Amino acid sequence: MRDTKSVVKNSIFNIIYKGFTAIFPLVTTSYIAKILLPEGVGKVEYAITIVTYFVTIASLGIPSYGVKAVAQASEDEKGNVFFELLTINSASTVLCIIAYYVFIFSTAYFTGRRMLFAVVGLMLFLNLFNIDWFLQGIEEYSYIAVRGIVMKIVSFAAMLIFVKNENDYINYAFVLCVGTAGNYLLNVFRLKKYIVFKRYNLHIKRHLIPVLVLFATTVATQIYTMLDSTMLEYIHGEIYVGYYSTAVKIVRMIYTVSIAMVAPLYPRISGYIKDENKDAVNAILSEGTRIVSLIAFPAAVGLFCMADWIIVVLFGDAFMPSALTLRILSPLVIVFSLAYFLGHIILMSLNREKTLLYSTILGASVNVILNSLLIPGLQQNGAAIASLIAEICVTAFVVLASKKYYKLDIDFKFASSVLVSSFSMGVITCILKNNFHMSFIGLCGVCVCGAIVYFGGLLLQKNREMIKLCSKIAEIWR
């Protein structure tokens, strides 16, 4: 599989899919924000936050572990691995569905909002069909991309039809859930191509320890990534959740696109590590890090410089408090990208799930302490500062823990070209902001000019990765 699949094609398809996946909530929120306003957006985001805790428990770390398990399994073993992990996922999801509805219907705190919480519970039911980990493990990124894009387009059309005024927030929640996880239903039809439905000898126990360790890691991660919204709602109300979630969505969108080109390398890296092919691991990690850097650094600079325009143009003046929050969070694009590619992927492939758990506990501890200190006085900006510091701590931990297993080839010329081009782009965008009208066309114009300056700067400095990417893309589409 690793020899016949094209990494470049997988990367392109993954960029398209992840781009749509990231842009979907951004575009929908941009439309919805002007209808539901911060309070309505905050209601739905808070409900999504609560159900996500249960989805996280239901998934048990399988979305991460499953990719590696499938990639490292022989062709004869893939069927066994699939049904073993599917059995675990199904059992945990059914238990979480029961627990979730008992929780929301027996807790007085949710009185008056139970219909909304019942609707977002659909995400738990759809988790029964989440086998994307299997499709990623066999590197079926083209199918994932096409399936996801179609579902996002249909969902957005439904949103335009069914969300018309501020009282339609429950309709918005339903469509958002379907748009986020509804494409899992289509996986059932695709499975027949890869899995023979027969009697398998299942050995579920072999997966329990790594799955449970990753589950603990995921829960700890969700605690400190979702605790921000939970504490904001409890201390200051839903409107501040709306401010915060808007900025977070933008950062996640950019981060998702940033790692989209290198995410398909995960199955291959796992395979190379299993085969103890150190040269191949070093080569693929070096190239992947250069690609991530090409995207993450200018993206973070662009977000910082254009934060006020992005917020006002896409979400309206009512969300202006989110602009400073977005500026605070903008470095996370770089932090997340490095943590994922130089930390999580390596440690997962090496079966070092416990190290990931320790790093997450560290991040959760830092985040909880800082949230408690900063949110009361700084609202959503306090949550942003806490998240940034916590993620930097996590990234430092995982990169230090994994760096002894590989050797990167990142020369000074490459690094300096990225930094110089990013800085030049930032200067130009700040200058152009004073000469363009704050509008959607103006925002697009400034972004396009900034991109031209950045990529032009890379080519002028003969950045080797930029030149290589251009030639590969041209090769594919000839």
CSV table of C-alpha atoms in Angstrom, one decimal:
chain,number,residue,atom,x,y,z
A,1,MET,CA,0.0,0.0,0.0
A,2,ARG,CA,2.7,2.4,0.9
A,3,ASP,CA,4.5,1.8,-2.4
A,4,THR,CA,1.5,2.2,-4.7
A,5,LYS,CA,-0.2,5.2,-3.2
A,6,SER,CA,0.9,8.7,-4.1
A,7,VAL,CA,1.7,10.8,-1.1
A,8,VAL,CA,1.4,14.0,-3.1
A,9,LYS,CA,-2.1,13.1,-4.4
A,10,ASN,CA,-3.2,12.1,-0.9
A,11,SER,CA,-1.9,15.4,0.4
A,12,ILE,CA,-3.8,17.3,-2.2
A,13,PHE,CA,-7.1,15.4,-1.6
A,14,ASN,CA,-6.6,15.9,2.2
A,15,ILE,CA,-6.0,19.6,1.8
A,16,ILE,CA,-9.2,19.9,-0.2
A,17,TYR,CA,-11.2,17.9,2.4
A,18,LYS,CA,-9.7,19.4,5.5
A,19,GLY,CA,-10.1,22.9,3.9
A,20,PHE,CA,-13.8,22.2,3.4
A,21,THR,CA,-14.1,20.7,6.9
A,22,ALA,CA,-12.4,23.8,8.4
A,23,ILE,CA,-14.1,26.4,6.2
A,24,PHE,CA,-17.6,24.9,6.7
A,25,PRO,CA,-18.0,26.0,10.3
A,26,LEU,CA,-16.3,29.3,9.5
A,27,VAL,CA,-18.6,30.0,6.6
A,28,THR,CA,-21.7,28.8,8.4
A,29,THR,CA,-20.8,30.8,11.5
A,30,SER,CA,-20.3,33.8,9.4
A,31,TYR,CA,-23.8,33.5,8.0
A,32,ILE,CA,-25.3,32.4,11.3
A,33,ALA,CA,-23.6,35.1,13.4
A,34,LYS,CA,-25.6,37.8,11.7
A,35,ILE,CA,-28.8,35.9,12.3
A,36,LEU,CA,-28.4,34.4,15.8
A,37,LEU,CA,-26.0,37.0,17.1
A,38,PRO,CA,-23.4,36.2,19.8
A,39,GLU,CA,-26.0,34.9,22.3
A,40,GLY,CA,-27.6,32.4,19.8
A,41,VAL,CA,-24.2,31.2,18.6
A,42,GLY,CA,-23.1,30.8,22.2
A,43,LYS,CA,-26.1,28.6,23.1
A,44,VAL,CA,-25.3,26.2,20.3
A,45,GLU,CA,-21.6,26.2,20.9
A,46,TYR,CA,-22.1,25.5,24.6
A,47,ALA,CA,-24.4,22.5,23.7
A,48,ILE,CA,-21.8,21.2,21.3
A,49,THR,CA,-19.1,21.6,24.0
A,50,ILE,CA,-21.1,19.4,26.4
A,51,VAL,CA,-21.9,16.6,23.8
A,52,THR,CA,-18.3,16.7,22.6
A,53,TYR,CA,-17.3,15.5,26.1
A,54,PHE,CA,-19.4,12.4,25.6
A,55,VAL,CA,-18.3,11.9,22.0
A,56,THR,CA,-14.7,12.0,23.2
A,57,ILE,CA,-15.4,9.3,25.8
A,58,ALA,CA,-17.3,7.2,23.2
A,59,SER,CA,-14.4,7.4,20.8
A,60,LEU,CA,-11.9,6.1,23.3
A,61,GLY,CA,-8.9,7.4,21.4
A,62,ILE,CA,-9.7,5.1,18.4
A,63,PRO,CA,-9.6,7.9,15.8
A,64,SER,CA,-5.9,8.3,16.5
A,65,TYR,CA,-5.0,4.7,17.4
A,66,GLY,CA,-7.0,3.1,14.6
A,67,VAL,CA,-4.9,4.9,11.8
A,68,LYS,CA,-1.7,3.4,13.1
A,69,ALA,CA,-3.2,0.0,13.9
A,70,VAL,CA,-4.6,-0.4,10.4
A,71,ALA,CA,-1.5,1.0,8.7
A,72,GLN,CA,0.8,-1.4,10.5
A,73,ALA,CA,-1.4,-4.5,10.0
A,74,SER,CA,-0.8,-6.9,7.2
A,75,GLU,CA,-3.4,-7.2,4.4
A,76,ASP,CA,-4.8,-10.4,6.0
A,77,GLU,CA,-5.0,-8.8,9.4
A,78,LYS,CA,-6.8,-5.5,8.4
A,79,GLY,CA,-10.2,-7.1,8.6
A,80,ASN,CA,-9.6,-8.4,12.1
A,81,VAL,CA,-8.2,-5.1,13.3
A,82,PHE,CA,-11.2,-3.2,11.8
A,83,PHE,CA,-13.9,-5.4,13.5
A,84,GLU,CA,-12.0,-5.4,16.8
A,85,LEU,CA,-11.9,-1.6,17.0
A,86,LEU,CA,-15.4,-1.3,15.6
A,87,THR,CA,-16.7,-3.5,18.4
A,88,ILE,CA,-15.0,-1.4,21.1
A,89,ASN,CA,-16.3,1.8,19.5
A,90,SER,CA,-19.8,0.5,19.2
A,91,ALA,CA,-20.0,-0.7,22.8
A,92,SER,CA,-18.6,2.6,24.3
A,93,THR,CA,-20.8,4.7,22.1
A,94,VAL,CA,-24.0,3.0,23.1
A,95,LEU,CA,-23.1,3.4,26.8
A,96,CYS,CA,-22.4,7.1,26.2
A,97,ILE,CA,-25.7,7.7,24.4
A,98,ILE,CA,-27.5,6.3,27.4
A,99,ALA,CA,-25.4,8.3,29.9
A,100,TYR,CA,-25.8,11.5,27.9
A,101,TYR,CA,-29.6,11.5,27.7
A,102,VAL,CA,-29.9,10.5,31.3
A,103,PHE,CA,-27.6,13.4,32.2
A,104,ILE,CA,-29.4,16.1,30.3
A,105,PHE,CA,-32.9,15.0,31.3
A,106,SER,CA,-32.2,14.4,35.0
A,107,THR,CA,-30.1,17.6,35.6
A,108,ALA,CA,-32.1,20.7,36.5
A,109,TYR,CA,-29.4,22.9,35.1
A,110,PHE,CA,-30.5,22.0,31.5
A,111,THR,CA,-34.2,22.8,32.1
A,112,GLY,CA,-35.5,25.0,29.3
A,113,ARG,CA,-32.6,23.9,27.0
A,114,ARG,CA,-33.2,20.2,26.8
A,115,MET,CA,-34.5,20.2,23.2
A,116,LEU,CA,-31.3,21.8,22.0
A,117,PHE,CA,-29.2,19.3,23.9
A,118,ALA,CA,-31.3,16.4,22.7
A,119,VAL,CA,-30.7,17.5,19.1
A,120,VAL,CA,-26.9,17.8,19.4
A,121,GLY,CA,-26.9,14.3,20.9
A,122,LEU,CA,-27.3,13.2,17.2
A,123,MET,CA,-23.5,13.4,17.1
A,124,LEU,CA,-23.3,10.5,19.5
A,125,PHE,CA,-25.5,8.3,17.3
A,126,LEU,CA,-23.4,9.2,14.2
A,127,ASN,CA,-20.2,8.2,16.0
A,128,LEU,CA,-21.3,4.6,15.6
A,129,PHE,CA,-20.5,4.9,11.9
A,130,ASN,CA,-17.2,6.8,12.3
A,131,ILE,CA,-14.6,4.6,10.7
A,132,ASP,CA,-12.5,7.3,9.1
A,133,TRP,CA,-9.6,5.9,11.0
A,134,PHE,CA,-9.8,2.8,8.9
A,135,LEU,CA,-10.0,4.7,5.6
A,136,GLN,CA,-7.0,6.9,6.6
A,137,GLY,CA,-5.1,3.8,7.6
A,138,ILE,CA,-5.4,2.4,4.1
A,139,GLU,CA,-4.8,5.9,2.6
A,140,GLU,CA,-8.2,6.4,1.0
A,141,TYR,CA,-8.0,10.2,1.2
A,142,SER,CA,-9.7,10.7,-2.2
A,143,TYR,CA,-12.9,9.0,-1.1
A,144,ILE,CA,-12.9,10.9,2.3
A,145,ALA,CA,-12.5,14.2,0.4
A,146,VAL,CA,-15.3,13.7,-2.1
A,147,ARG,CA,-17.7,12.3,0.5
A,148,GLY,CA,-17.0,15.1,2.9
A,149,ILE,CA,-17.2,17.9,0.4
A,150,VAL,CA,-20.6,16.7,-0.9
A,151,MET,CA,-22.0,16.5,2.7
A,152,LYS,CA,-20.7,20.0,3.6
A,153,ILE,CA,-22.4,21.5,0.5
A,154,VAL,CA,-25.7,19.8,1.2
A,155,SER,CA,-25.5,20.9,4.8
A,156,PHE,CA,-24.8,24.5,4.0
A,157,ALA,CA,-27.8,24.6,1.6
A,158,ALA,CA,-30.0,23.2,4.3
A,159,MET,CA,-28.8,25.9,6.7
A,160,LEU,CA,-29.7,28.6,4.2
A,161,ILE,CA,-33.2,27.1,4.0
A,162,PHE,CA,-34.0,26.3,7.6
A,163,VAL,CA,-32.2,29.0,9.6
A,164,LYS,CA,-33.9,32.3,9.0
A,165,ASN,CA,-34.2,34.1,12.3
A,166,GLU,CA,-32.8,34.1,15.8
A,167,ASN,CA,-35.3,31.5,17.0
A,168,ASP,CA,-33.9,28.9,14.6
A,169,TYR,CA,-30.9,28.0,16.7
A,170,ILE,CA,-32.1,24.5,17.2
A,171,ASN,CA,-32.4,24.0,13.4
A,172,TYR,CA,-28.8,25.4,13.1
A,173,ALA,CA,-27.7,22.8,15.8
A,174,PHE,CA,-29.2,19.9,13.8
A,175,VAL,CA,-27.8,20.9,10.5
A,176,LEU,CA,-24.4,21.6,12.1
A,177,CYS,CA,-24.3,18.1,13.6
A,178,VAL,CA,-25.3,16.5,10.3
A,179,GLY,CA,-22.7,18.6,8.4
A,180,THR,CA,-20.0,17.6,10.9
A,181,ALA,CA,-20.6,13.9,11.2
A,182,GLY,CA,-23.4,12.9,8.8
A,183,ASN,CA,-20.9,11.7,6.2
A,184,TYR,CA,-20.0,8.8,8.5
A,185,LEU,CA,-23.3,7.1,7.3
A,186,LEU,CA,-21.8,6.8,3.8
A,187,ASN,CA,-18.9,4.7,5.2
A,188,VAL,CA,-21.2,1.7,5.4
A,189,PHE,CA,-21.5,1.4,1.6
A,190,ARG,CA,-17.8,2.0,1.1
A,191,LEU,CA,-16.7,-0.8,3.4
A,192,LYS,CA,-17.7,-3.6,1.1
A,193,LYS,CA,-14.8,-2.6,-1.2
A,194,TYR,CA,-12.2,-3.4,1.5
A,195,ILE,CA,-13.7,-5.6,4.1
A,196,VAL,CA,-15.0,-9.2,3.7
A,197,PHE,CA,-17.9,-9.7,6.0
A,198,LYS,CA,-17.3,-13.1,7.5
A,199,ARG,CA,-16.6,-14.7,10.9
A,200,TYR,CA,-13.4,-13.3,12.4
A,201,ASN,CA,-11.5,-14.4,15.4
A,202,LEU,CA,-11.5,-11.2,17.4
A,203,HIS,CA,-8.8,-10.4,19.9
A,204,ILE,CA,-10.1,-7.2,21.4
A,205,LYS,CA,-7.9,-7.3,24.5
A,206,ARG,CA,-4.7,-6.5,22.5
A,207,HIS,CA,-6.1,-3.1,21.8
A,208,LEU,CA,-7.5,-2.2,25.2
A,209,ILE,CA,-4.4,-0.8,26.9
A,210,PRO,CA,-3.3,1.6,24.0
A,211,VAL,CA,-6.9,2.6,23.4
A,212,LEU,CA,-7.5,3.4,27.0
A,213,VAL,CA,-4.2,5.3,27.3
A,214,LEU,CA,-5.2,7.4,24.3
A,215,PHE,CA,-8.7,7.7,25.7
A,216,ALA,CA,-7.2,9.2,28.9
A,217,THR,CA,-5.1,11.5,26.7
A,218,THR,CA,-8.0,12.6,24.7
A,219,VAL,CA,-10.2,13.3,27.7
A,220,ALA,CA,-7.4,15.3,29.3
A,221,THR,CA,-7.1,17.3,26.1
A,222,GLN,CA,-10.8,17.9,25.9
A,223,ILE,CA,-10.9,19.1,29.5
A,224,TYR,CA,-8.5,21.9,28.8
A,225,THR,CA,-9.7,22.7,25.3
A,226,MET,CA,-13.3,22.7,26.2
A,227,LEU,CA,-13.0,23.9,29.7
A,228,ASP,CA,-12.5,27.4,28.4
A,229,SER,CA,-16.0,27.5,27.0
A,230,THR,CA,-17.5,25.8,30.0
A,231,MET,CA,-15.9,28.2,32.5
A,232,LEU,CA,-16.8,31.2,30.3
A,233,GLU,CA,-20.4,30.3,30.2
A,234,TYR,CA,-20.5,29.6,33.9
A,235,ILE,CA,-18.8,32.9,35.0
A,236,HIS,CA,-19.8,35.4,32.3
A,237,GLY,CA,-22.6,33.9,30.2
A,238,GLU,CA,-23.1,32.5,26.7
A,239,ILE,CA,-22.3,35.7,24.8
A,240,TYR,CA,-18.6,35.4,25.8
A,241,VAL,CA,-18.6,31.8,24.6
A,242,GLY,CA,-19.8,33.2,21.3
A,243,TYR,CA,-16.8,35.6,21.2
A,244,TYR,CA,-14.3,33.0,22.2
A,245,SER,CA,-15.6,30.2,20.0
A,246,THR,CA,-15.6,32.4,16.9
A,247,ALA,CA,-11.8,33.1,17.3
A,248,VAL,CA,-11.1,29.5,18.1
A,249,LYS,CA,-12.9,28.3,14.9
A,250,ILE,CA,-10.8,30.6,12.8
A,251,VAL,CA,-7.5,29.3,14.3
A,252,ARG,CA,-8.6,25.7,14.0
A,253,MET,CA,-9.5,26.3,10.4
A,254,ILE,CA,-6.1,27.6,9.6
A,255,TYR,CA,-4.4,24.9,11.6
A,256,THR,CA,-6.4,22.1,9.9
A,257,VAL,CA,-5.3,23.4,6.5
A,258,SER,CA,-1.7,23.8,7.8
A,259,ILE,CA,-1.4,20.1,8.6
A,260,ALA,CA,-3.6,18.8,5.8
A,261,MET,CA,-0.6,18.2,3.5
A,262,VAL,CA,1.3,16.2,6.1
A,263,ALA,CA,-1.5,14.3,7.8
A,264,PRO,CA,-1.4,11.6,5.0
A,265,LEU,CA,2.2,10.9,6.0
A,266,TYR,CA,1.1,9.4,9.4
A,267,PRO,CA,0.3,5.9,8.0
A,268,ARG,CA,3.6,5.9,6.1
A,269,ILE,CA,5.7,7.1,9.0
A,270,SER,CA,4.1,4.3,11.2
A,271,GLY,CA,5.0,1.8,8.5
A,272,TYR,CA,8.6,3.0,8.2
A,273,ILE,CA,9.0,3.0,12.0
A,274,LYS,CA,7.7,-0.5,12.2
A,275,ASP,CA,10.2,-1.6,9.5
A,276,GLU,CA,13.0,0.3,11.4
A,277,ASN,CA,13.8,2.3,8.2
A,278,LYS,CA,15.4,5.3,10.0
A,279,ASP,CA,16.6,7.0,6.8
A,280,ALA,CA,13.1,7.0,5.3
A,281,VAL,CA,11.7,8.4,8.6
A,282,ASN,CA,14.2,11.2,8.8
A,283,ALA,CA,13.6,12.1,5.1
A,284,ILE,CA,9.8,12.2,5.3
A,285,LEU,CA,9.8,14.1,8.7
A,286,SER,CA,12.3,16.7,7.3
A,287,GLU,CA,10.2,17.3,4.2
A,288,GLY,CA,7.0,17.3,6.2
A,289,THR,CA,8.3,19.8,8.7
A,290,ARG,CA,9.4,22.1,5.9
A,291,ILE,CA,6.0,21.9,4.3
A,292,VAL,CA,4.2,22.7,7.6
A,293,SER,CA,6.5,25.6,8.2
A,294,LEU,CA,5.8,27.0,4.7
A,295,ILE,CA,2.1,27.2,5.7
A,296,ALA,CA,2.0,27.7,9.4
A,297,PHE,CA,4.3,30.7,9.8
A,298,PRO,CA,2.7,33.0,7.2
A,299,ALA,CA,-0.8,31.9,8.4
A,300,ALA,CA,-0.1,32.9,12.0
A,301,VAL,CA,1.3,36.3,10.8
A,302,GLY,CA,-1.6,36.9,8.6
A,303,LEU,CA,-4.1,36.1,11.3
A,304,PHE,CA,-2.4,38.5,13.7
A,305,CYS,CA,-2.3,41.3,11.2
A,306,MET,CA,-5.8,40.9,9.8
A,307,ALA,CA,-7.7,39.8,12.9
A,308,ASP,CA,-10.0,42.9,13.2
A,309,TRP,CA,-10.9,42.7,9.5
A,310,ILE,CA,-11.5,39.0,9.5
A,311,ILE,CA,-13.9,39.3,12.5
A,312,VAL,CA,-15.9,42.3,11.3
A,313,VAL,CA,-16.2,41.3,7.7
A,314,LEU,CA,-17.1,37.7,8.3
A,315,PHE,CA,-19.1,37.9,11.5
A,316,GLY,CA,-20.2,41.6,11.9
A,317,ASP,CA,-19.5,44.4,14.4
A,318,ALA,CA,-21.3,42.5,17.2
A,319,PHE,CA,-18.3,40.1,17.3
A,320,MET,CA,-15.6,42.8,17.4
A,321,PRO,CA,-14.4,41.7,20.9
A,322,SER,CA,-13.3,38.5,19.2
A,323,ALA,CA,-10.6,40.4,17.3
A,324,LEU,CA,-8.1,40.7,20.2
A,325,THR,CA,-8.9,37.1,21.2
A,326,LEU,CA,-7.9,36.0,17.6
A,327,ARG,CA,-4.7,37.9,17.8
A,328,ILE,CA,-3.8,36.2,21.1
A,329,LEU,CA,-4.6,32.8,19.6
A,330,SER,CA,-2.9,33.3,16.2
A,331,PRO,CA,0.5,31.8,17.3
A,332,LEU,CA,-1.3,28.5,18.0
A,333,VAL,CA,-1.3,27.8,14.3
A,334,ILE,CA,2.5,27.2,14.5
A,335,VAL,CA,2.3,25.6,17.9
A,336,PHE,CA,-0.4,23.1,17.0
A,337,SER,CA,1.4,22.2,13.7
A,338,LEU,CA,4.7,21.5,15.3
A,339,ALA,CA,3.2,19.5,18.1
A,340,TYR,CA,1.2,17.3,15.7
A,341,PHE,CA,3.9,16.5,13.2
A,342,LEU,CA,7.0,16.4,15.4
A,343,GLY,CA,5.4,15.1,18.5
A,344,HIS,CA,2.1,13.3,18.3
A,345,ILE,CA,2.7,11.4,15.1
A,346,ILE,CA,6.1,10.1,16.2
A,347,LEU,CA,5.1,9.1,19.7
A,348,MET,CA,1.9,7.4,18.4
A,349,SER,CA,3.9,5.4,15.8
A,350,LEU,CA,6.4,4.4,18.5
A,351,ASN,CA,3.6,3.2,20.8
A,352,ARG,CA,4.5,6.0,23.3
A,353,GLU,CA,0.9,6.8,24.1
A,354,LYS,CA,1.8,7.2,27.8
A,355,THR,CA,4.1,10.1,27.0
A,356,LEU,CA,1.3,11.8,25.1
A,357,LEU,CA,-0.9,11.3,28.2
A,358,TYR,CA,1.7,12.9,30.5
A,359,SER,CA,2.0,15.9,28.1
A,360,THR,CA,-1.7,16.3,28.1
A,361,ILE,CA,-2.0,16.2,31.8
A,362,LEU,CA,0.6,18.9,32.0
A,363,GLY,CA,-1.3,21.0,29.5
A,364,ALA,CA,-4.6,20.4,31.3
A,365,SER,CA,-3.1,21.4,34.7
A,366,VAL,CA,-1.6,24.6,33.3
A,367,ASN,CA,-4.8,25.5,31.5
A,368,VAL,CA,-7.1,24.9,34.5
A,369,ILE,CA,-4.9,27.0,36.8
A,370,LEU,CA,-4.6,29.8,34.3
A,371,ASN,CA,-8.3,29.8,33.4
A,372,SER,CA,-9.2,30.1,37.0
A,373,LEU,CA,-6.9,33.1,37.4
A,374,LEU,CA,-7.5,34.9,34.1
A,375,ILE,CA,-11.1,34.3,32.9
A,376,PRO,CA,-12.8,36.2,35.8
A,377,GLY,CA,-11.0,39.4,34.9
A,378,LEU,CA,-10.2,39.1,31.2
A,379,GLN,CA,-13.2,37.0,29.9
A,380,GLN,CA,-12.5,35.3,26.6
A,381,ASN,CA,-9.1,36.9,26.3
A,382,GLY,CA,-8.1,35.3,29.6
A,383,ALA,CA,-9.2,31.9,28.2
A,384,ALA,CA,-7.1,32.6,25.0
A,385,ILE,CA,-4.0,33.4,27.0
A,386,ALA,CA,-4.4,30.3,29.1
A,387,SER,CA,-4.8,28.1,26.0
A,388,LEU,CA,-1.8,29.6,24.3
A,389,ILE,CA,0.5,29.0,27.3
A,390,ALA,CA,-0.9,25.5,27.9
A,391,GLU,CA,-0.4,24.5,24.3
A,392,ILE,CA,3.2,25.9,24.2
A,393,CYS,CA,3.9,23.7,27.3
A,394,VAL,CA,2.4,20.6,25.6
A,395,THR,CA,4.4,21.2,22.4
A,396,ALA,CA,7.7,21.7,24.2
A,397,PHE,CA,7.1,18.4,26.1
A,398,VAL,CA,6.2,16.2,23.1
A,399,VAL,CA,8.9,17.6,20.8
A,400,LEU,CA,11.6,17.1,23.4
A,401,ALA,CA,10.3,13.6,24.1
A,402,SER,CA,10.3,12.6,20.4
A,403,LYS,CA,13.3,14.4,19.0
A,404,LYS,CA,15.8,11.7,19.9
A,405,TYR,CA,14.1,9.3,17.5
A,406,TYR,CA,14.8,11.4,14.3
A,407,LYS,CA,17.1,13.9,12.8
A,408,LEU,CA,15.7,16.8,10.8
A,409,ASP,CA,17.3,18.3,7.8
A,410,ILE,CA,16.3,22.0,8.1
A,411,ASP,CA,19.0,24.4,6.9
A,412,PHE,CA,19.4,28.1,7.8
A,413,LYS,CA,18.7,29.2,4.3
A,414,PHE,CA,15.2,27.5,4.3
A,415,ALA,CA,14.3,28.9,7.8
A,416,SER,CA,15.5,32.4,7.0
A,417,SER,CA,13.5,32.5,3.7
A,418,VAL,CA,10.3,31.5,5.5
A,419,LEU,CA,10.8,34.1,8.3
A,420,VAL,CA,11.8,36.9,5.9
A,421,SER,CA,8.9,36.2,3.6
A,422,SER,CA,6.4,36.0,6.4
A,423,PHE,CA,7.7,39.3,7.9
A,424,SER,CA,7.5,41.0,4.5
A,425,MET,CA,4.0,39.7,4.0
A,426,GLY,CA,3.0,41.1,7.4
A,427,VAL,CA,4.4,44.5,6.7
A,428,ILE,CA,2.6,44.7,3.3
A,429,THR,CA,-0.8,43.6,4.7
A,430,CYS,CA,-0.6,46.2,7.5
A,431,ILE,CA,0.2,48.9,4.9
A,432,LEU,CA,-2.6,47.8,2.5
A,433,LYS,CA,-5.2,47.8,5.3
A,434,ASN,CA,-4.9,51.5,5.4
A,435,ASN,CA,-5.6,51.8,1.7
A,436,PHE,CA,-8.4,49.3,1.3
A,437,HIS,CA,-12.0,49.6,2.4
A,438,MET,CA,-13.0,47.1,5.1
A,439,SER,CA,-15.2,44.8,3.1
A,440,PHE,CA,-15.2,41.2,1.9
A,441,ILE,CA,-13.6,42.3,-1.4
A,442,GLY,CA,-11.0,44.4,0.5
A,443,LEU,CA,-10.2,41.5,2.8
A,444,CYS,CA,-9.7,39.1,-0.2
A,445,GLY,CA,-7.6,41.8,-1.9
A,446,VAL,CA,-5.3,42.3,1.0
A,447,CYS,CA,-4.9,38.5,1.5
A,448,VAL,CA,-4.2,37.9,-2.1
A,449,CYS,CA,-1.5,40.6,-2.2
A,450,GLY,CA,0.0,39.2,1.0
A,451,ALA,CA,0.1,35.7,-0.5
A,452,ILE,CA,1.8,37.0,-3.6
A,453,VAL,CA,4.4,38.8,-1.5
A,454,TYR,CA,5.0,35.7,0.6
A,455,PHE,CA,5.3,33.1,-2.2
A,456,GLY,CA,7.1,35.6,-4.4
A,457,GLY,CA,9.6,36.1,-1.6
A,458,LEU,CA,10.2,32.3,-1.2
A,459,LEU,CA,10.8,31.9,-5.0
A,460,LEU,CA,13.2,34.9,-5.1
A,461,GLN,CA,15.1,33.4,-2.2
A,462,LYS,CA,15.1,30.0,-4.0
A,463,ASN,CA,13.3,28.2,-1.2
A,464,ARG,CA,13.9,24.5,-2.2
A,465,GLU,CA,10.6,23.2,-0.8
A,466,MET,CA,8.6,25.8,-2.5
A,467,ILE,CA,10.2,25.0,-5.8
A,468,LYS,CA,9.8,21.3,-5.3
A,469,LEU,CA,6.1,21.7,-4.4
A,470,CYS,CA,5.4,23.7,-7.5
A,471,SER,CA,7.1,21.1,-9.7
A,472,LYS,CA,5.2,18.2,-8.0
A,473,ILE,CA,1.8,19.9,-8.4
A,474,ALA,CA,2.5,20.7,-12.0
A,475,GLU,CA,3.5,17.0,-12.6
A,476,ILE,CA,0.3,15.7,-11.2
A,477,TRP,CA,-2.0,17.9,-13.2
A,478,ARG,CA,-0.3,17.5,-16.5
